[in-house]
């Protein structure tokens, strides 16, 4: 099956390119656009992006494999990324991870059977002064307590 961007995504692609001095500089936002469009950045999607960007497939694949925010396999509707770098680890991040694992009955890297949540660990989210931090979709949740984690997950269920 061939993947193809929707007309709306193609318009957004053109607008994105117009904001950058050269095409390759727009690769990261174009990959985000592709992820919003297709959900998963499969090799087929990356081939489409490579073609649109006039880049080798290997270049696009290399960029995607470097950044953890790109999904190369199917994930749940809400992707929970919990920082496990030093500041967060020292300020309760590990307890947050254990709490969510128990609550959702999944391990890190897994998706709930109803496909609502995927739980991932990630490196520093750049908000160490508000540790522990987690990111769900595009939103940060900071200075987390276990009670707040429950409230956040309740609001998403
Ligand atoms: S260590 Fe967690 S945000 Fe930096």
Coordinates of C-alpha atoms and ligand atoms in Angstrom, one line a residue:
X1 CA 0.0 0.0 0.0
X2 CA 1.3 3.4 -0.9
X3 CA 1.0 6.2 1.6
X4 CA 0.2 9.7 0.5
X5 CA -0.3 12.9 2.4
X6 CA -3.8 14.4 2.4
X7 CA -4.3 17.7 0.5
X8 CA -4.4 19.5 3.8
X9 CA -1.1 18.0 4.9
X10 CA 0.4 18.9 1.5
X11 CA -0.6 22.5 2.0
X12 CA 0.9 22.5 5.5
X13 CA 4.1 20.9 4.0
X14 CA 4.4 23.9 1.6
X15 CA 3.8 26.4 4.4
X16 CA 6.5 24.7 6.5
X17 CA 9.0 24.7 3.8
X18 CA 8.4 28.4 3.2
X19 CA 9.6 29.1 6.8
X20 CA 13.1 27.7 6.3
X21 CA 16.0 28.9 4.2
X22 CA 16.5 25.5 2.5
X23 CA 14.5 22.3 2.3
X24 CA 16.5 20.1 4.5
X25 CA 16.3 22.5 7.4
X26 CA 12.5 21.8 7.5
X27 CA 13.0 18.0 8.0
X28 CA 12.1 17.9 11.7
X29 CA 8.8 19.8 11.4
X30 CA 8.0 17.8 8.2
X31 CA 8.5 14.6 10.2
X32 CA 6.2 15.9 12.9
X33 CA 3.6 16.6 10.2
X34 CA 4.0 13.1 8.8
X35 CA 3.6 11.7 12.3
X36 CA 0.4 13.7 12.8
X37 CA -0.8 12.5 9.5
X38 CA 0.0 8.8 9.6
X39 CA 0.5 8.1 13.4
X40 CA 3.6 6.0 12.8
X41 CA 6.7 6.8 10.8
X42 CA 7.0 3.5 9.0
X43 CA 9.6 3.0 6.3
X44 CA 6.9 3.6 3.7
X45 CA 6.1 7.0 5.3
X46 CA 9.8 7.8 5.5
X47 CA 10.2 7.0 1.8
X48 CA 7.4 9.4 1.1
X49 CA 9.0 12.1 3.2
X50 CA 12.4 11.5 1.6
X51 CA 10.9 11.9 -1.8
X52 CA 9.1 15.1 -0.9
X53 CA 12.3 16.5 0.7
X54 CA 14.6 15.4 -2.1
X55 CA 16.7 13.6 0.5
X56 CA 18.1 10.0 0.6
X57 CA 15.9 7.6 2.6
X58 CA 18.9 6.8 4.7
X59 CA 19.2 10.5 5.8
X60 CA 15.6 10.6 6.8
X61 CA 15.7 7.3 8.6
X62 CA 18.9 8.3 10.5
X63 CA 17.2 11.5 11.8
X64 CA 14.1 9.6 12.9
X65 CA 16.1 7.0 14.7
X66 CA 18.0 9.7 16.6
X67 CA 15.0 11.4 18.2
X68 CA 12.7 9.6 20.6
X69 CA 9.7 11.9 19.8
X70 CA 9.2 10.1 16.5
X71 CA 7.1 6.9 16.6
X72 CA 8.5 4.2 14.4
X73 CA 6.0 1.6 15.7
X74 CA 2.4 1.7 16.7
X75 CA 1.7 3.6 20.0
X76 CA -1.4 4.3 22.1
X77 CA -3.6 7.4 21.8
X78 CA -1.6 9.0 24.6
X79 CA 2.1 8.5 24.7
X80 CA 3.5 9.0 28.2
X81 CA 7.2 9.9 28.2
X82 CA 8.8 10.0 31.6
X83 CA 12.2 11.5 32.1
X84 CA 14.5 9.2 33.9
X85 CA 17.6 11.4 33.8
X86 CA 19.4 12.5 37.0
X87 CA 17.3 15.4 38.3
X88 CA 14.0 13.6 37.7
X89 CA 15.4 10.3 39.0
X90 CA 16.5 12.0 42.2
X91 CA 13.2 13.8 42.6
X92 CA 10.8 10.9 42.4
X93 CA 10.8 10.1 38.7
X94 CA 11.4 6.4 39.3
X95 CA 8.4 6.3 41.7
X96 CA 6.3 7.9 39.0
X97 CA 7.3 5.3 36.5
X98 CA 6.5 2.4 38.9
X99 CA 3.2 4.0 39.8
X100 CA 2.1 4.3 36.2
X101 CA 3.3 0.8 35.4
X102 CA 1.1 -0.6 38.3
X103 CA -1.8 1.6 37.4
X104 CA -1.9 0.8 33.7
X105 CA -0.6 -2.8 34.1
X106 CA 2.1 -2.4 31.5
X107 CA 5.8 -2.2 31.4
X108 CA 7.9 0.6 30.0
X109 CA 7.7 0.3 26.2
X110 CA 4.3 -1.3 26.2
X111 CA 0.8 -0.1 25.2
X112 CA -2.3 -0.8 27.1
X113 CA -4.6 -3.4 25.5
X114 CA -7.2 -0.8 24.8
X115 CA -4.5 1.2 22.9
X116 CA -5.1 4.3 25.1
X117 CA -1.7 4.6 26.6
X118 CA 1.9 3.9 25.7
X119 CA 4.5 4.2 28.5
X120 CA 8.0 5.3 27.6
X121 CA 11.1 6.5 29.4
X122 CA 13.1 9.3 27.9
X123 CA 16.2 11.3 28.5
X124 CA 16.1 14.9 29.9
X125 CA 13.1 16.8 28.8
X126 CA 15.0 20.1 29.5
X127 CA 12.9 21.1 32.5
X128 CA 15.2 19.7 35.3
X129 CA 14.2 22.5 37.7
X130 CA 10.7 21.2 37.8
X131 CA 11.5 17.5 38.2
X132 CA 10.0 15.0 38.0
X133 CA 8.6 15.7 34.6
X134 CA 6.6 13.7 32.1
X135 CA 5.3 14.6 28.7
X136 CA 2.0 13.4 27.2
X137 CA 1.6 14.2 23.6
X138 CA 2.8 17.9 23.3
X139 CA 2.2 18.8 26.9
X140 CA 4.6 18.8 29.8
X141 CA 3.5 17.9 33.4
X142 CA 6.0 19.1 36.0
X143 CA 6.7 18.9 39.7
X144 CA 4.7 15.7 39.7
X145 CA 3.3 13.9 42.7
X146 CA 1.7 10.5 42.4
X147 CA -1.7 12.1 43.2
X148 CA -1.3 14.5 40.3
X149 CA -0.3 11.6 38.0
X150 CA -3.6 9.9 38.9
X151 CA -5.6 13.1 38.2
X152 CA -3.9 13.5 34.9
X153 CA -4.5 9.9 33.8
X154 CA -8.1 10.1 35.1
X155 CA -8.6 13.1 32.9
X156 CA -7.4 11.2 29.8
X157 CA -9.3 8.0 30.4
Ligands
LIG1 S1 16.4 15.5 34.2 FE1 14.3 15.3 33.9 S2 13.9 17.1 32.8 FE2 16.0 17.2 33.0

